[in-house]
Coordinates of C-alpha atoms in Angstrom, one line a residue:
X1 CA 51.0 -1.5 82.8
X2 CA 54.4 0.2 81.8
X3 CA 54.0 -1.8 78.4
X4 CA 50.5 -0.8 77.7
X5 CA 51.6 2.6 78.1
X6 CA 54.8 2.8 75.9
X7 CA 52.1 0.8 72.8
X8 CA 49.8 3.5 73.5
X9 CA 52.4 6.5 72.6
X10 CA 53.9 4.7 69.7
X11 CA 50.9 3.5 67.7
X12 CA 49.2 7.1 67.3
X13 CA 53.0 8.1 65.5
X14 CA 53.0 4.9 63.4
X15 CA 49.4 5.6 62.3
X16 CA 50.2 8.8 61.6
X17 CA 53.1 7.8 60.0
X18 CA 51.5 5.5 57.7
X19 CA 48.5 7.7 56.8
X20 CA 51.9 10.0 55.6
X21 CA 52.9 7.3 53.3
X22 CA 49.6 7.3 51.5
X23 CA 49.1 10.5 51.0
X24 CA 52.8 10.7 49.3
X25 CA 51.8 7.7 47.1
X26 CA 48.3 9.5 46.3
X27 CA 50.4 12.7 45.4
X28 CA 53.1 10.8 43.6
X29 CA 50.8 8.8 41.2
X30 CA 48.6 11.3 40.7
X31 CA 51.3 13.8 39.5
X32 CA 52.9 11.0 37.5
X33 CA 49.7 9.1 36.5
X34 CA 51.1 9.8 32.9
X35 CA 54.0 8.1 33.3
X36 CA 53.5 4.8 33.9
X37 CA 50.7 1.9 35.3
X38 CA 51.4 -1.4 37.0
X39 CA 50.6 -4.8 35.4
X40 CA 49.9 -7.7 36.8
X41 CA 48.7 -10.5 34.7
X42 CA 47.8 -8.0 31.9
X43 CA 45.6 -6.1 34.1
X44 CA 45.9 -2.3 34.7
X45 CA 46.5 -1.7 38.2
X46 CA 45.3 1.7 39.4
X47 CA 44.4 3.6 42.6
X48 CA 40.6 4.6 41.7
X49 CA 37.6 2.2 41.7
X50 CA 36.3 1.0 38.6
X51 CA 34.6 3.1 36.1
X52 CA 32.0 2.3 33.1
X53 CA 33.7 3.9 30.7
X54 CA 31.7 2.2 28.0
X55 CA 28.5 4.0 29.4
X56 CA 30.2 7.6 30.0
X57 CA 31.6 7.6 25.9
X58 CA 27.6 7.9 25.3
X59 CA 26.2 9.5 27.9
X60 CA 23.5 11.0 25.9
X61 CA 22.5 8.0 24.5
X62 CA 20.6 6.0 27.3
X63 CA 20.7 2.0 27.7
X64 CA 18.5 0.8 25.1
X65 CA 17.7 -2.8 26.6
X66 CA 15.1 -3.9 23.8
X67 CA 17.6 -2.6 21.0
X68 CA 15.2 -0.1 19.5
X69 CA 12.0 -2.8 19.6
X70 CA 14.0 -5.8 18.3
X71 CA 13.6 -7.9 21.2
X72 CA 10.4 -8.5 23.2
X73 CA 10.0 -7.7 26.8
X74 CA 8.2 -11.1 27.6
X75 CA 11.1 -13.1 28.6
X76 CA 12.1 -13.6 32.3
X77 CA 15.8 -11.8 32.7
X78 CA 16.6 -14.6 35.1
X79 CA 16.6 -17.5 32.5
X80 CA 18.6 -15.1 30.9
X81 CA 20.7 -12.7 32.4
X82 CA 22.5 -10.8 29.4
X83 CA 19.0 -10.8 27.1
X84 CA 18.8 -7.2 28.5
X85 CA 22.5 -6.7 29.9
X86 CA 24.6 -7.5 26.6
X87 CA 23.8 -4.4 25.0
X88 CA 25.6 -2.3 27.9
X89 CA 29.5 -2.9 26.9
X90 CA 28.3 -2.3 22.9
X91 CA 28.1 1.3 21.4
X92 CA 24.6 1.6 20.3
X93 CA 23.7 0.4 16.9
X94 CA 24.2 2.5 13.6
X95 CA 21.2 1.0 12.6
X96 CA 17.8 1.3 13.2
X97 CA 15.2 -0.9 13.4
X98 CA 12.4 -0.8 10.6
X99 CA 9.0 -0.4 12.2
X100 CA 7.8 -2.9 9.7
X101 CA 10.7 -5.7 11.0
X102 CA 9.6 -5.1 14.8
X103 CA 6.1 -6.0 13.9
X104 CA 6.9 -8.7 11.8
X105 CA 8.8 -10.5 14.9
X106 CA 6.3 -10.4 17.4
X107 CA 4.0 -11.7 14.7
X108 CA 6.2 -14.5 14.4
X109 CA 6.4 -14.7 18.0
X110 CA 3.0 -15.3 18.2
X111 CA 3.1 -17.7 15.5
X112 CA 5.6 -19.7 17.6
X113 CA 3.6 -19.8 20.9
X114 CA 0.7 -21.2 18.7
X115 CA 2.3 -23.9 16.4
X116 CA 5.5 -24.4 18.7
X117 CA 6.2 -28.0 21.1
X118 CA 3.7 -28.8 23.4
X119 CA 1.0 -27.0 21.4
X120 CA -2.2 -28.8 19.9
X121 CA -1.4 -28.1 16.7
X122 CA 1.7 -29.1 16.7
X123 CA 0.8 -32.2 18.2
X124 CA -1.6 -32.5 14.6
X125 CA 1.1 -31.6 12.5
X126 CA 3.3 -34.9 14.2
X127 CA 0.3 -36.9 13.2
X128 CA 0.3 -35.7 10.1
X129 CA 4.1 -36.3 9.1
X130 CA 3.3 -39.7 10.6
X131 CA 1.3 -40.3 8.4
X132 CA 4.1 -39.6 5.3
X133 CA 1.4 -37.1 3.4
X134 CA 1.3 -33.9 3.1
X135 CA -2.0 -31.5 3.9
X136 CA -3.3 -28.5 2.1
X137 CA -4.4 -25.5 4.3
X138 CA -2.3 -26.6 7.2
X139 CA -2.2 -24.1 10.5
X140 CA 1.2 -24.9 11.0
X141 CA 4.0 -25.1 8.6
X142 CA 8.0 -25.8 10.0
X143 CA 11.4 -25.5 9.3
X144 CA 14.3 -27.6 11.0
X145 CA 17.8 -26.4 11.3
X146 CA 20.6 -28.9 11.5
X147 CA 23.4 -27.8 12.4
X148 CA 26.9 -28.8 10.5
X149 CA 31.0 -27.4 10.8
X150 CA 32.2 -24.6 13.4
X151 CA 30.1 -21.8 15.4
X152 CA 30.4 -19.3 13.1
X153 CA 29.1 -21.2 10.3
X154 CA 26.2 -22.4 12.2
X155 CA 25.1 -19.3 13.6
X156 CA 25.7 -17.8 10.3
X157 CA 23.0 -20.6 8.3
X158 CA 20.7 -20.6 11.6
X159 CA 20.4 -16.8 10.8
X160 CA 19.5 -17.3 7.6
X161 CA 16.9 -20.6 8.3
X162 CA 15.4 -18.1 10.4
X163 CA 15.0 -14.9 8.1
X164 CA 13.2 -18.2 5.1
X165 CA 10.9 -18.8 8.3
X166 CA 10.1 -15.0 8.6
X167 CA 9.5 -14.6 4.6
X168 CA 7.3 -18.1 4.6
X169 CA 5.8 -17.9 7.3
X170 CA 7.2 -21.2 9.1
X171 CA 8.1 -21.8 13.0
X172 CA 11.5 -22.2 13.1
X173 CA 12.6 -25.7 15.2
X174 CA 16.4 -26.4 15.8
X175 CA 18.0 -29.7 16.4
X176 CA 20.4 -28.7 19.1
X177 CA 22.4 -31.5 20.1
X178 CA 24.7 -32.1 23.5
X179 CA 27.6 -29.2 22.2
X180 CA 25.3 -26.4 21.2
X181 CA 23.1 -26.5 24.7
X182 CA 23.9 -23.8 27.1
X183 CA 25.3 -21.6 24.7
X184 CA 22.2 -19.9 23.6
X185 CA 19.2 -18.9 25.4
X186 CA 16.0 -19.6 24.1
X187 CA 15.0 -16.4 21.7
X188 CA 11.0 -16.4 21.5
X189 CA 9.0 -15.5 24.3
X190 CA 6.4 -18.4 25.4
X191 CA 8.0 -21.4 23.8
X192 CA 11.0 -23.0 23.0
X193 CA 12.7 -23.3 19.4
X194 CA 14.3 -26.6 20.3
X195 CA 13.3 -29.3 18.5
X196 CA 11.8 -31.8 20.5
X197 CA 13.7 -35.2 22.0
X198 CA 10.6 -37.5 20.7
X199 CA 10.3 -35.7 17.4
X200 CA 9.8 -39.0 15.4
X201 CA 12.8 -38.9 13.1
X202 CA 16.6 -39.0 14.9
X203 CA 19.5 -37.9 13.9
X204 CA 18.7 -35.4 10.9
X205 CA 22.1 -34.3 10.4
X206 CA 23.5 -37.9 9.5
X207 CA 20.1 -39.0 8.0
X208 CA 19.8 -35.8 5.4
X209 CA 22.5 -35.7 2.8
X210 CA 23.0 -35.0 -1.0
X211 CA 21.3 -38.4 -2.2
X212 CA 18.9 -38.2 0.1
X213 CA 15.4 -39.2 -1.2
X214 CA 13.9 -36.4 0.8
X215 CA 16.2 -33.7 -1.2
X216 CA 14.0 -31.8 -3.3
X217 CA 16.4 -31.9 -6.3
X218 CA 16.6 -35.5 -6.3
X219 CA 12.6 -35.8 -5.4
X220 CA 13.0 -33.8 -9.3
X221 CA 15.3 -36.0 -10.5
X222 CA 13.9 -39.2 -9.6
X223 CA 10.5 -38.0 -11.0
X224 CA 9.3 -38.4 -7.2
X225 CA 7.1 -35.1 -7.6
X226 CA 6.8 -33.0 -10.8
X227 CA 8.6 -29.7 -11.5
X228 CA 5.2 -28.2 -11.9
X229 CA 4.5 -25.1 -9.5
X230 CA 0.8 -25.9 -9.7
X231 CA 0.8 -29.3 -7.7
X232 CA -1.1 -29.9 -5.4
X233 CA 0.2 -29.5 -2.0
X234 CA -1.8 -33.1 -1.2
X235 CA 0.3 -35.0 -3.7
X236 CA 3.3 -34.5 -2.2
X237 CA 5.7 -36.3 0.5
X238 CA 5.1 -35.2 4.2
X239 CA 8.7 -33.6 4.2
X240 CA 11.3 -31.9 2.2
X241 CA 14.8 -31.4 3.1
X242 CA 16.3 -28.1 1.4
X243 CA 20.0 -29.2 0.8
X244 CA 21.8 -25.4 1.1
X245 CA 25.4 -26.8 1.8
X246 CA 28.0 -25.9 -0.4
X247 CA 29.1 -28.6 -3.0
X248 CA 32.2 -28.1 -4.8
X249 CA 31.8 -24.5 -3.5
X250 CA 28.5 -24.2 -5.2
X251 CA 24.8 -24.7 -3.6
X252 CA 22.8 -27.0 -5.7
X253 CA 20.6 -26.0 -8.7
X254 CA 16.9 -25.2 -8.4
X255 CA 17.1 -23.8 -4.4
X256 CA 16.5 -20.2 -6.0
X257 CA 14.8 -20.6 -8.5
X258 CA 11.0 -18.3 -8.4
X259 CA 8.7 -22.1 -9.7
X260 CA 11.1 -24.2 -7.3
X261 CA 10.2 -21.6 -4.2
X262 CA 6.6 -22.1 -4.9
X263 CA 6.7 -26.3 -5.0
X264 CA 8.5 -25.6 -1.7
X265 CA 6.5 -23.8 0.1
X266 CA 3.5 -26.1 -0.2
X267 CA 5.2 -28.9 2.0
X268 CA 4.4 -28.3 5.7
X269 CA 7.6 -29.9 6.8
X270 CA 10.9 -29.0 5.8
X271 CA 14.7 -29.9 7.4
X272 CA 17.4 -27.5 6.3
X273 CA 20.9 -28.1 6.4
X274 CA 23.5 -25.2 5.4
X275 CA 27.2 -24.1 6.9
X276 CA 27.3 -20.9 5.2
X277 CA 25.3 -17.1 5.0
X278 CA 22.7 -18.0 2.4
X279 CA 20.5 -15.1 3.6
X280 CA 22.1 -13.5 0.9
X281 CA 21.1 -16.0 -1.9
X282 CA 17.4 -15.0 -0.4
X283 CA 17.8 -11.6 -2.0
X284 CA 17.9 -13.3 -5.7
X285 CA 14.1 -14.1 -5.8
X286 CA 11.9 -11.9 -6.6
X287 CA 9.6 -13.0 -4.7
X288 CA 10.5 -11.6 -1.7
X289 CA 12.8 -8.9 -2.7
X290 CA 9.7 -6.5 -1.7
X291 CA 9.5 -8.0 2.0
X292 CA 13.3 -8.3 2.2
X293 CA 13.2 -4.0 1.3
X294 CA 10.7 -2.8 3.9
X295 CA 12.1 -5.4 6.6
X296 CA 15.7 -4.1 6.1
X297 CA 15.4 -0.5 4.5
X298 CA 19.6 -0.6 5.1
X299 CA 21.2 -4.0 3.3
X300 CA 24.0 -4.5 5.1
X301 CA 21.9 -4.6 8.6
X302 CA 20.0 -7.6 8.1
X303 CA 22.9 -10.0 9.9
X304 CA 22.9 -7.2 12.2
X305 CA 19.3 -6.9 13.4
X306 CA 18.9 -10.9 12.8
X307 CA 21.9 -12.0 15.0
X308 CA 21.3 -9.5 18.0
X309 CA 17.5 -10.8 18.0
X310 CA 18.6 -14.5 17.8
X311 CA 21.8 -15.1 19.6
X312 CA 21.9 -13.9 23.3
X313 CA 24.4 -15.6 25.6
X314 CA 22.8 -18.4 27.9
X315 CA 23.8 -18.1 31.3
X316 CA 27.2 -20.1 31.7
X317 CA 28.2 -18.0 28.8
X318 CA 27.2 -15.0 29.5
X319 CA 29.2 -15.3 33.2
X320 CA 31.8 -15.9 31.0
X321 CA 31.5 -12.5 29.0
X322 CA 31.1 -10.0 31.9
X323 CA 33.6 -11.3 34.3
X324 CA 36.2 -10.8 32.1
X325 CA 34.9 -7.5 30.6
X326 CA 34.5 -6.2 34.0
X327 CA 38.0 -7.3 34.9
X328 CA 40.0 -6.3 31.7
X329 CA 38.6 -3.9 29.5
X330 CA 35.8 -1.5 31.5
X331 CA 38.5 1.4 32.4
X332 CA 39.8 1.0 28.5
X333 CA 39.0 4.3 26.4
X334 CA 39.9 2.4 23.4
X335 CA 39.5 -1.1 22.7
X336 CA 41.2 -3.2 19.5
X337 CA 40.0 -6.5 18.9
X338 CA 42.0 -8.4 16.6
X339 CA 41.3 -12.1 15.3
X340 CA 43.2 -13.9 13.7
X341 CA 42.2 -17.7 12.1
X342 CA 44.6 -20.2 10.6
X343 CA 43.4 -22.3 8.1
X344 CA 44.6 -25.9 8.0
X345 CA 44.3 -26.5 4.6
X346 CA 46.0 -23.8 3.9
X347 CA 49.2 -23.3 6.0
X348 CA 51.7 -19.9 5.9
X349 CA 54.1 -19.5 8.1
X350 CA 53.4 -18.0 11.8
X351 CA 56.0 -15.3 10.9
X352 CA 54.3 -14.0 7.4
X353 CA 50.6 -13.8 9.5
X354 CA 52.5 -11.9 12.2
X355 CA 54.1 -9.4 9.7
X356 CA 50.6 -8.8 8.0
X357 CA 49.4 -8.1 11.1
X358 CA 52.4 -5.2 12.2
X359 CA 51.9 -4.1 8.4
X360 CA 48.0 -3.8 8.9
X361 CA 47.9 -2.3 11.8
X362 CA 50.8 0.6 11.0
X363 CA 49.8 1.7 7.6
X364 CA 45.6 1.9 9.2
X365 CA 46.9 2.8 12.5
X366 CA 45.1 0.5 14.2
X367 CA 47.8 -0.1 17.5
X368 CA 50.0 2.7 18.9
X369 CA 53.1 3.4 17.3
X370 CA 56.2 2.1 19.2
X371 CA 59.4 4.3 19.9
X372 CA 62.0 2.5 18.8
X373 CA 64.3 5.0 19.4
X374 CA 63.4 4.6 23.5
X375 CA 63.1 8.3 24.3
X376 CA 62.8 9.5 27.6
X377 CA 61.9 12.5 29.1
X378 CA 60.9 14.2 25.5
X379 CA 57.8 11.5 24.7
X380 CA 54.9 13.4 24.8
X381 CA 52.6 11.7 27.2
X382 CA 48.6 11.0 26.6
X383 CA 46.2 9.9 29.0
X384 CA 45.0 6.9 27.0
X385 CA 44.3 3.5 27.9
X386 CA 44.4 1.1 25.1
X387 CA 42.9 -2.8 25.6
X388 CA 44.3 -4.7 22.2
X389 CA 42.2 -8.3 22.6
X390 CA 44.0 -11.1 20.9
X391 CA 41.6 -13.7 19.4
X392 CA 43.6 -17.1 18.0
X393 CA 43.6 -20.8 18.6
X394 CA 47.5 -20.4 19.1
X395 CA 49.3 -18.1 21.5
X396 CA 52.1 -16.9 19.6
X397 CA 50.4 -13.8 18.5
X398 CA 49.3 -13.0 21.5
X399 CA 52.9 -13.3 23.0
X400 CA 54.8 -11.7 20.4
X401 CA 52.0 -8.1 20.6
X402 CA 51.8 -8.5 24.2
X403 CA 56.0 -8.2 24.3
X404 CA 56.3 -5.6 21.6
X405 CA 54.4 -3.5 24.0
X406 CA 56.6 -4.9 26.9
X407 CA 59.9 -4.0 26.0
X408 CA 59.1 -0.4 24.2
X409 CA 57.0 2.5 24.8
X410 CA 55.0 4.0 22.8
X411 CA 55.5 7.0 21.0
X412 CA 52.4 9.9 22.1
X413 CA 52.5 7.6 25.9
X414 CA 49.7 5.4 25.6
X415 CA 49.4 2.4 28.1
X416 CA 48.9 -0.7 26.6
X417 CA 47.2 -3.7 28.0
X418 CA 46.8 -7.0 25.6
X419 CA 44.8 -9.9 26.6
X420 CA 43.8 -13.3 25.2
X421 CA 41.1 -15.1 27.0
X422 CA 41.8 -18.4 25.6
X423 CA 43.7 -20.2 23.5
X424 CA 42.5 -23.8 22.8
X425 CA 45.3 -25.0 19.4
X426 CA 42.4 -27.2 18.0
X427 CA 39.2 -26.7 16.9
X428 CA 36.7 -28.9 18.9
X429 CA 32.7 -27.7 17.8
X430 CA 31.8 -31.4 19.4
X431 CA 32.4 -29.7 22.9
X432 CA 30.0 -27.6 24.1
X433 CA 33.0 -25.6 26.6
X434 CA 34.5 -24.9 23.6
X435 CA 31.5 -23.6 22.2
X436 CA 30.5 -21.6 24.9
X437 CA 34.0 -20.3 25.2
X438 CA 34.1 -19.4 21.5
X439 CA 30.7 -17.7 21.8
X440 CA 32.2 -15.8 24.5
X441 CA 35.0 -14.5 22.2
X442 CA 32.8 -13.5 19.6
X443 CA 30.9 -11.4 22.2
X444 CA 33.9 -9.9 23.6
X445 CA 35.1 -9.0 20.2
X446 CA 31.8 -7.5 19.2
X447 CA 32.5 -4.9 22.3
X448 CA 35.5 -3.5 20.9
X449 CA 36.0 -0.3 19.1
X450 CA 38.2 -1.3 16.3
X451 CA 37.4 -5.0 14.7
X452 CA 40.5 -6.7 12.8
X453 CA 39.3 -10.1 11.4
X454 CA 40.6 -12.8 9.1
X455 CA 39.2 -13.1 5.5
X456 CA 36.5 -16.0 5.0
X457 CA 36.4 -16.0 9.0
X458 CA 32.8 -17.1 9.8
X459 CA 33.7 -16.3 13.5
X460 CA 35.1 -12.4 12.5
X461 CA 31.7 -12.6 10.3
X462 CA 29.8 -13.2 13.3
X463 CA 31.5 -10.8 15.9
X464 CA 31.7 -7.7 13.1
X465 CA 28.0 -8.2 12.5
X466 CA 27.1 -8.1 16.1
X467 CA 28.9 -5.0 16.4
X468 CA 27.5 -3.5 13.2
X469 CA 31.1 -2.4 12.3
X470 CA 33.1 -2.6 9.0
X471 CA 36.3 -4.9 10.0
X472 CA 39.8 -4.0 9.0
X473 CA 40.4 -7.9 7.1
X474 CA 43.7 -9.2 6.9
X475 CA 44.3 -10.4 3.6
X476 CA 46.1 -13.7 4.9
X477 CA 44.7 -16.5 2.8
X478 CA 47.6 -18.0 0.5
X479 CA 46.5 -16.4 -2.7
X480 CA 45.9 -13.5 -1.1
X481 CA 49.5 -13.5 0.3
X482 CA 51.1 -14.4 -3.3
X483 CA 48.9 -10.9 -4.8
X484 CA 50.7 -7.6 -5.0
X485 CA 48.1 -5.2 -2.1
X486 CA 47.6 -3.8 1.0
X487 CA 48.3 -6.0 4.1
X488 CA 44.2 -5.2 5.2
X489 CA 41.9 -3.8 3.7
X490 CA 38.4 -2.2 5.3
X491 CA 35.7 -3.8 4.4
X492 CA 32.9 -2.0 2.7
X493 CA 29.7 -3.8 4.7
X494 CA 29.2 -4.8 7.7
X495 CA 27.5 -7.9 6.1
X496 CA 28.8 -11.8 6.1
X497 CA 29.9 -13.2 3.0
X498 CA 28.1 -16.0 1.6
X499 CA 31.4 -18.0 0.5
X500 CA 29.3 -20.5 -2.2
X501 CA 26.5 -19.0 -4.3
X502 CA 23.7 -20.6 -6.2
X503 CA 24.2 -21.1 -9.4
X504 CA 21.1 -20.1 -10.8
X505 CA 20.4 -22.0 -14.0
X506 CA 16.2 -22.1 -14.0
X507 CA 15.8 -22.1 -17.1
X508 CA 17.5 -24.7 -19.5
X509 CA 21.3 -23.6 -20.9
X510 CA 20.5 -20.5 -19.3
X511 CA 23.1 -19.2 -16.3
X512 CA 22.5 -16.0 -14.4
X513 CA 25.7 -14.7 -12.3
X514 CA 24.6 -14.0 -9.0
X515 CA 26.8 -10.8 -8.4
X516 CA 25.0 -9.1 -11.5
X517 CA 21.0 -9.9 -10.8
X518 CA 21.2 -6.6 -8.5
X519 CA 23.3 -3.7 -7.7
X520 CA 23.8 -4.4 -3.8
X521 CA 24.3 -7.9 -4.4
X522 CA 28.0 -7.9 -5.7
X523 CA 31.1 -10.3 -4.6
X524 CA 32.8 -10.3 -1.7
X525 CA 35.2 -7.9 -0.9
X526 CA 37.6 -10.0 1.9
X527 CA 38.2 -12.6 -0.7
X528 CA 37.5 -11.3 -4.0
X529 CA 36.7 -12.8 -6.6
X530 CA 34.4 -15.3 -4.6
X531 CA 31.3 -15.3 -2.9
X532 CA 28.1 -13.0 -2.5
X533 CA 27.5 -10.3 -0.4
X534 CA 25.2 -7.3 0.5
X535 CA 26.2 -3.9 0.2
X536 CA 24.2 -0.5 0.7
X537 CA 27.5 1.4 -1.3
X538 CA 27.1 0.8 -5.2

């Protein structure tokens, strides 16, 4: 009894005692919440809950979950949770949508539920490649994608297969084999764009190559079919396959050529292979020039509007995406993504990449300064949280930012958190976790305020695009390095670059340069003097 009354008088003080202790803690990092933060495992620890800042920078502008009438309503959100989520963590678009462009999808959409797997008619058009001949007036005309080399490239040529379906009016189908499945979800509302299992011909990316007899330009050098744009669309083979991969850094002849276009277009089957951004090329024929202007009114949108439409996170990935945006980077006023790819065929040491990258980012201002002279109580202090996302297949970057920011302060106060979500050495595109994590990355990078990419980098390509934001690029490829120039420069579209053009000879001993057909079609500016690339400056 004695005992129950001496716990009695002494837990009321300790209680008291302890609600003491918070409130001094409260007081003391409120009034010194300039001064410093906490880290544990790079993550800001703080007192308050967690706030959206992403939403509160716009809070006039509310969440737009159909992206200004890109994407259609019509899809379940639980197959596919960030179809109406991902937008969220993104500032809104600088870009809007072209009225025309909106009703030109859900045209297509429609098209897709009517010709797509598991329809009647496309169940006619199997029969009728079966039977190795093509039709006139058919319902139903297709293009395959195959995909070939890393995620970026893929996504960058899958783009463009799609954007030839929109202009020819074909239903896009895409062989996704075992790596690529859970990484996307399924785009079109009512049907899927995978390319069925029993589709009667396996294996399209090792049975299409350059001497295949299917290729249209050796179906013109073999005399299979006629270089005649009046044939008819009977006399020809069941199926073409539209070779668009680089060769010796150039596409192959005839592809853009205006009589070529119209031979191709009367085949009701077609299988396209590509690894690069040859949505660009698409802007040489005249032809279309006229659709290509009222679909994207702004040039450098079109990977934009395309790759926000097309690529929305599948479930796993997505998971993936908002656990650790939710953990990291939502209290971050300012995020800095920074990606950085080393090319194997074309080493330079880890310390020359590095001091690019310190160069870069002081002479742009890209990362807070540091105080190297360590002052103390005469640092002006600012209230700012800075995320800096590292992005590389090795870690050293990653440690060497993340411990300049470690050992010194910075000079206006800032706190500095860096991250890197992964860091797999190799390259592995065969593995779909790789995939998903790299799809991931591009996602995350997408969401931050300032972009810093590596020239030629199909992945910076695709993560800049989905932002719609002009990237600082590092200038780090060799012959870059050997040039007198800037560390970075900004680029001057948020467009990919389409590192291999088409050499457009149509006409005998007659060769057009790509980069002078148009004004907005000029070279590209990460990796000059290569390449082809849209631009809305002239």
């Amino acid at each position: 009894m004695g005992m129950g009354k001496r716990k009695r008088w002494w837990l009321p003080e300790l209680a008291g005692i302890g609600l003491l202790l918070i409130a001094l803690v409260v007081i003391f990092l409120g009034g010194q919440s300039n001064h410093f933060a906490l880290y544990f495992e790079d993550t800001f620890i703080t007192t308050s809950a967690p706030i959206d800042r992403c939403s509160s920078r716009h809070p006039e502008t509310p969440h737009d979950k159909l992206l200004g009438g890109l994407l259609s309503p019509d899809i379940d959100e639980q197959s596919c949770f960030s179809r109406y989520k991902s937008s969220m963590f993104r500032k809104p678009s600088p870009f809007s949508v072209s009225p025309y462009l909106v009703e030109k999808l859900r045209k297509y959409e429609e098209l897709h539920k009517k010709c797509g797997p598991k329809s009647d008619l496309y169940k006619r058009a199997i029969d009728q490649l079966n039977s190795g001949q093509n039709t006139d007036n058919a319902e139903c005309k297709y293009v395959i994608w195959t995909q070939i080399n890393g995620l970026g490239n893929r996504m960058l040529s899958l783009a463009s297969t799609f954007l030839y379906s929109l202009l020819t009016n074909r239903v896009l189908l895409v062989e996704l084999t075992t790596e690529m499945r859970d990484v996307f979800c399924e785009p079109f509302p009512g049907s899927s764009w995978q390319l069925p299992p029993d589709f009667p011909i396996k294996n399209l990316l090792l049975k299409y190559g350059t001497d295949s007899p299917e290729s249209y330009t050796v179906m013109l050098k073999n005399k299979t079919i006629p270089g005649d744009s009046n044939i008819r669309p009977e006399s020809l083979p069941s199926l073409v396959f539209f070779n668009a991969v680089a060769f010796n850094w150039r596409m192959e002849n005839h592809l853009f050529c205006e009589d070529d276009q119209k031979i191709l277009l009367k085949f009701n089957w077609m299988v396209v292979k590509s690894d690069g951004y040859y949505a660009a090329a698409l802007f040489l024929l005249p032809a279309y020039r006229n659709e290509l202007r009222r679909l994207f009114p702004v040039k450098e949108s079109v990977f934009h509007h395309l790759g926000r439409y097309l690529f929305q996170p599948a479930n796993p990935v997505w998971n993936i995406i908002e656990r650790f945006y939710r953990t990291h980077l939502i209290n971050s006023d300012e995020k800095v993504g920074l990606q950085i790819r080393q090319f194997r065929e074309e080493p330079i040491p880890f310390e020359d990449v590095y001091n690019r990258i310190i160069e870069c980012s002081e002479t742009e201002n890209l990362l807070p300064k540091l105080d190297q002279l360590n002052h103390d109580n005469s640092t002006p202090i600012i209230d700012k949280r800075i995320s800096v996302l590292v992005l590389s297949l090795s870690s050293e970057f990653y440690d060497m930012i993340k411990a300049m920011y470690y050992e010194k302060s910075t000079v206006s106060g800032e706190m500095v958190a860096v991250y890197q979500p992964t860091h797999e050495r190799e390259q592995d595109s065969q593995a779909k976790f790789h995939n998903q994590k790299a799809f991931a990355e591009m996602f995350l990078l997408s969401y931050c305020d300032k972009i810093i990419t590596t020239a030629t980098s199909t992945f910076g390509y695709v993560a800049h695009g989905l932002a719609g934001s002009k990237p600082w690029v590092l200038r780090t490829l060799n012959r870059l390095m050997k040039e007198p120039g800037p560390a970075c420069v900004r680029s001057m579209s948020v467009e990919p670059c389409l590192h291999s053009p088409p050499i457009i000879e149509c006409k005998e001993n007659v060769r057009i340069d790509p980069t002078e057909v148009e004004p907005y079609l000029r070279q590209c500016d990460d990796a000059p003097p290569m390449g082809l690339k849209l631009y809305d400056l002239v």
